[in-house]
PDB file of C-alpha atoms in Angstrom:
ATOM      1  CA  MET C 122     117.522  94.475 106.369  1.00 90.00           C
ATOM      2  CA  THR C 123     116.453  93.672 109.710  1.00 97.00           C
ATOM      3  CA  PHE C 124     114.111  91.360 110.712  1.00 96.00           C
ATOM      4  CA  GLU C 125     111.560  93.602 111.806  1.00 95.00           C
ATOM      5  CA  GLY C 126     111.779  95.267 108.133  1.00 94.00           C
ATOM      6  CA  ILE C 127     111.437  91.952 106.418  1.00 96.00           C
ATOM      7  CA  MET C 128     108.401  91.497 108.580  1.00 97.00           C
ATOM      8  CA  ASP C 129     106.745  94.937 107.716  1.00 97.00           C
ATOM      9  CA  LEU C 130     107.513  93.967 103.911  1.00 97.00           C
ATOM     10  CA  VAL C 131     105.647  90.489 104.663  1.00 98.00           C
ATOM     11  CA  ALA C 132     102.621  92.584 106.208  1.00 98.00           C
ATOM     12  CA  VAL C 133     102.202  94.788 103.086  1.00 97.00           C
ATOM     13  CA  SER C 134     102.548  92.018 100.659  1.00 98.00           C
ATOM     14  CA  LEU C 135     100.005  90.205 102.663  1.00 98.00           C
ATOM     15  CA  GLY C 136      97.418  93.111 102.997  1.00 97.00           C
ATOM     16  CA  ALA C 137      98.309  93.843  98.911  1.00 97.00           C
ATOM     17  CA  VAL C 138      97.434  90.435  97.881  1.00 98.00           C
ATOM     18  CA  GLY C 139      94.046  90.904  99.946  1.00 97.00           C
ATOM     19  CA  GLY C 140      93.109  93.960  98.751  1.00 96.00           C
ATOM     20  CA  ALA C 141      93.902  93.050  95.045  1.00 95.00           C
ATOM     21  CA  LEU C 142      91.983  89.883  95.559  1.00 96.00           C
ATOM     22  CA  ALA C 143      89.017  92.007  96.632  1.00 94.00           C
ATOM     23  CA  ARG C 144      89.621  94.522  93.588  1.00 90.00           C
ATOM     24  CA  TYR C 145      89.416  92.012  91.376  1.00 89.00           C
ATOM     25  CA  GLY C 146      86.172  90.386  92.760  1.00 89.00           C
ATOM     26  CA  VAL C 147      84.662  94.013  92.288  1.00 85.00           C
ATOM     27  CA  THR C 148      85.959  94.200  88.705  1.00 82.00           C
ATOM     28  CA  LYS C 149      84.402  90.438  88.032  1.00 82.00           C
ATOM     29  CA  TRP C 150      81.154  91.591  89.546  1.00 79.00           C
ATOM     30  CA  GLU C 151      80.867  95.036  87.911  1.00 70.00           C
ATOM     31  CA  ARG C 152      81.332  93.491  84.527  1.00 68.00           C
ATOM     32  CA  THR C 153      78.414  90.921  85.163  1.00 67.00           C
ATOM     33  CA  ALA C 154      76.122  93.574  86.771  1.00 62.00           C
ATOM     34  CA  ALA C 155      77.018  96.182  83.938  1.00 57.00           C
ATOM     35  CA  ILE C 156      77.814  98.673  86.789  1.00 57.00           C
ATOM     36  CA  SER C 157      78.863 102.475  85.719  1.00 64.00           C
ATOM     37  CA  PRO C 158      82.320 103.850  86.486  1.00 74.00           C
ATOM     38  CA  TRP C 159      80.250 104.835  90.031  1.00 75.00           C
ATOM     39  CA  ASN C 160      81.262 101.765  91.408  1.00 82.00           C
ATOM     40  CA  ILE C 161      85.005 103.080  91.658  1.00 85.00           C
ATOM     41  CA  VAL C 162      83.301 105.769  93.856  1.00 88.00           C
ATOM     42  CA  GLY C 163      82.108 102.888  96.316  1.00 88.00           C
ATOM     43  CA  VAL C 164      85.440 101.080  96.191  1.00 90.00           C
ATOM     44  CA  ASN C 165      87.335 104.413  97.125  1.00 92.00           C
ATOM     45  CA  THR C 166      84.770 105.239  99.702  1.00 93.00           C
ATOM     46  CA  LEU C 167      84.840 101.790 101.563  1.00 93.00           C
ATOM     47  CA  GLY C 168      88.885 101.959 101.027  1.00 93.00           C
ATOM     48  CA  SER C 169      88.680 105.364 102.561  1.00 94.00           C
ATOM     49  CA  PHE C 170      86.559 104.121 105.677  1.00 94.00           C
ATOM     50  CA  VAL C 171      88.895 101.283 106.287  1.00 93.00           C
ATOM     51  CA  LEU C 172      92.073 103.468 105.886  1.00 92.00           C
ATOM     52  CA  GLY C 173      90.296 105.982 108.446  1.00 91.00           C
ATOM     53  CA  ALA C 174      89.445 103.392 110.663  1.00 91.00           C
ATOM     54  CA  ALA C 175      92.892 101.563 110.715  1.00 90.00           C
ATOM     55  CA  SER C 176      95.119 104.858 110.885  1.00 87.00           C
ATOM     56  CA  SER C 177      93.078 105.910 113.983  1.00 87.00           C
ATOM     57  CA  SER C 178      92.442 102.925 115.831  1.00 85.00           C
ATOM     58  CA  LYS C 179      94.337 102.553 119.264  1.00 82.00           C
ATOM     59  CA  GLY C 180      93.912  98.709 119.045  1.00 84.00           C
ATOM     60  CA  LEU C 181      96.292  98.345 115.654  1.00 89.00           C
ATOM     61  CA  SER C 182      99.900  97.751 115.620  1.00 93.00           C
ATOM     62  CA  ASP C 183     101.992  99.514 113.421  1.00 93.00           C
ATOM     63  CA  ARG C 184     102.502  96.456 111.443  1.00 96.00           C
ATOM     64  CA  ALA C 185      98.483  95.811 111.645  1.00 96.00           C
ATOM     65  CA  ARG C 186      98.428  99.486 110.246  1.00 94.00           C
ATOM     66  CA  LEU C 187     100.662  98.659 107.320  1.00 95.00           C
ATOM     67  CA  LEU C 188      98.988  95.592 106.487  1.00 97.00           C
ATOM     68  CA  VAL C 189      95.716  97.283 106.271  1.00 95.00           C
ATOM     69  CA  GLY C 190      96.744 100.640 105.109  1.00 93.00           C
ATOM     70  CA  VAL C 191      99.657 100.466 102.716  1.00 94.00           C
ATOM     71  CA  GLY C 192      98.793  96.845 101.574  1.00 96.00           C
ATOM     72  CA  PHE C 193      95.161  96.395 101.680  1.00 96.00           C
ATOM     73  CA  CYS C 194      93.822  99.737 101.058  1.00 94.00           C
ATOM     74  CA  GLY C 195      96.726 100.617  98.494  1.00 93.00           C
ATOM     75  CA  SER C 196      95.726  97.582  96.003  1.00 94.00           C
ATOM     76  CA  PHE C 197      92.048  97.487  96.864  1.00 94.00           C
ATOM     77  CA  THR C 198      91.545 101.335  95.899  1.00 92.00           C
ATOM     78  CA  THR C 199      92.540 103.126  92.713  1.00 83.00           C
ATOM     79  CA  PHE C 200      93.229 106.392  92.024  1.00 85.00           C
ATOM     80  CA  SER C 201      94.348 105.695  88.305  1.00 81.00           C
ATOM     81  CA  THR C 202      90.827 104.095  87.258  1.00 81.00           C
ATOM     82  CA  TYR C 203      89.226 107.143  89.147  1.00 86.00           C
ATOM     83  CA  THR C 204      91.017 109.650  86.915  1.00 87.00           C
ATOM     84  CA  VAL C 205      90.870 107.651  83.749  1.00 85.00           C
ATOM     85  CA  TYR C 206      87.152 107.532  84.088  1.00 86.00           C
ATOM     86  CA  ALA C 207      86.694 111.312  84.913  1.00 90.00           C
ATOM     87  CA  ALA C 208      89.057 111.796  81.985  1.00 92.00           C
ATOM     88  CA  GLY C 209      86.552 109.685  79.631  1.00 90.00           C
ATOM     89  CA  LEU C 210      83.400 111.653  80.602  1.00 92.00           C
ATOM     90  CA  MET C 211      85.596 115.044  79.990  1.00 93.00           C
ATOM     91  CA  LYS C 212      86.474 113.781  76.790  1.00 94.00           C
ATOM     92  CA  ALA C 213      82.987 112.854  75.897  1.00 93.00           C
ATOM     93  CA  LYS C 214      81.903 116.154  76.974  1.00 94.00           C
ATOM     94  CA  ASP C 215      79.560 115.379  79.873  1.00 92.00           C
ATOM     95  CA  LEU C 216      80.960 118.003  81.840  1.00 95.00           C
ATOM     96  CA  ASN C 217      78.028 117.759  84.332  1.00 95.00           C
ATOM     97  CA  ALA C 218      78.714 114.062  84.833  1.00 93.00           C
ATOM     98  CA  ALA C 219      82.445 114.367  85.223  1.00 93.00           C
ATOM     99  CA  GLY C 220      82.044 117.368  87.719  1.00 95.00           C
ATOM    100  CA  MET C 221      79.345 115.313  89.687  1.00 94.00           C
ATOM    101  CA  TYR C 222      81.514 112.174  89.551  1.00 93.00           C
ATOM    102  CA  LEU C 223      84.727 114.083  90.862  1.00 94.00           C
ATOM    103  CA  PHE C 224      82.978 116.050  93.777  1.00 95.00           C
ATOM    104  CA  VAL C 225      81.166 113.156  94.954  1.00 94.00           C
ATOM    105  CA  SER C 226      84.010 110.990  94.856  1.00 93.00           C
ATOM    106  CA  ASN C 227      85.977 113.347  97.101  1.00 94.00           C
ATOM    107  CA  VAL C 228      83.536 114.230  99.435  1.00 96.00           C
ATOM    108  CA  ALA C 229      82.215 110.729  99.988  1.00 94.00           C
ATOM    109  CA  GLY C 230      85.818 109.580 100.329  1.00 93.00           C
ATOM    110  CA  ILE C 231      86.495 112.362 103.060  1.00 95.00           C
ATOM    111  CA  LEU C 232      83.321 111.667 104.733  1.00 95.00           C
ATOM    112  CA  ALA C 233      84.152 108.002 105.093  1.00 94.00           C
ATOM    113  CA  ALA C 234      87.605 108.565 106.214  1.00 92.00           C
ATOM    114  CA  ILE C 235      86.250 110.586 109.097  1.00 93.00           C
ATOM    115  CA  LEU C 236      83.389 108.140 109.858  1.00 93.00           C
ATOM    116  CA  GLY C 237      85.869 105.198 109.989  1.00 91.00           C
ATOM    117  CA  ALA C 238      88.336 107.450 112.111  1.00 89.00           C
ATOM    118  CA  ARG C 239      85.435 108.248 114.723  1.00 88.00           C
ATOM    119  CA  LEU C 240      83.765 104.566 114.478  1.00 85.00           C
ATOM    120  CA  LEU C 241      86.792 102.922 116.558  1.00 73.00           C
ATOM    121  CA  PRO C 242      88.350 104.186 119.782  1.00 64.00           C
ATOM    122  CA  SER C 243      90.772 106.591 118.600  1.00 63.00           C
ATOM    123  CA  GLU C 244      94.364 107.530 119.888  1.00 56.00           C
ATOM    124  CA  TYR C 245      93.966 111.247 118.722  1.00 49.00           C
TER     125      TYR C 245
END
């Protein structure tokens, strides 16, 4: 592996540690605040916003995009928890809540990514 490849791995790793620590902080807070699964919508929406901003910013290097996008956002956001909560709502036969949860999660994530991409000067 080249030095550049190693530095890319270091960037992803550092971002992942930061994202994991931020996600852990949200998890600890949600346990004390007794928040519903809707906080996953918030985490994933925030992650979509950050990823949208990072992926379109002309001010970030490719390595910084790896750190923020693959590393931080990859470990901060959580598709698996999103699907487990949706499956739990379906199992409880709360199909209205499940449908709303899935709809809001997806729409909020897409809108946040667009907003994040438009917030910073874009290379596109």
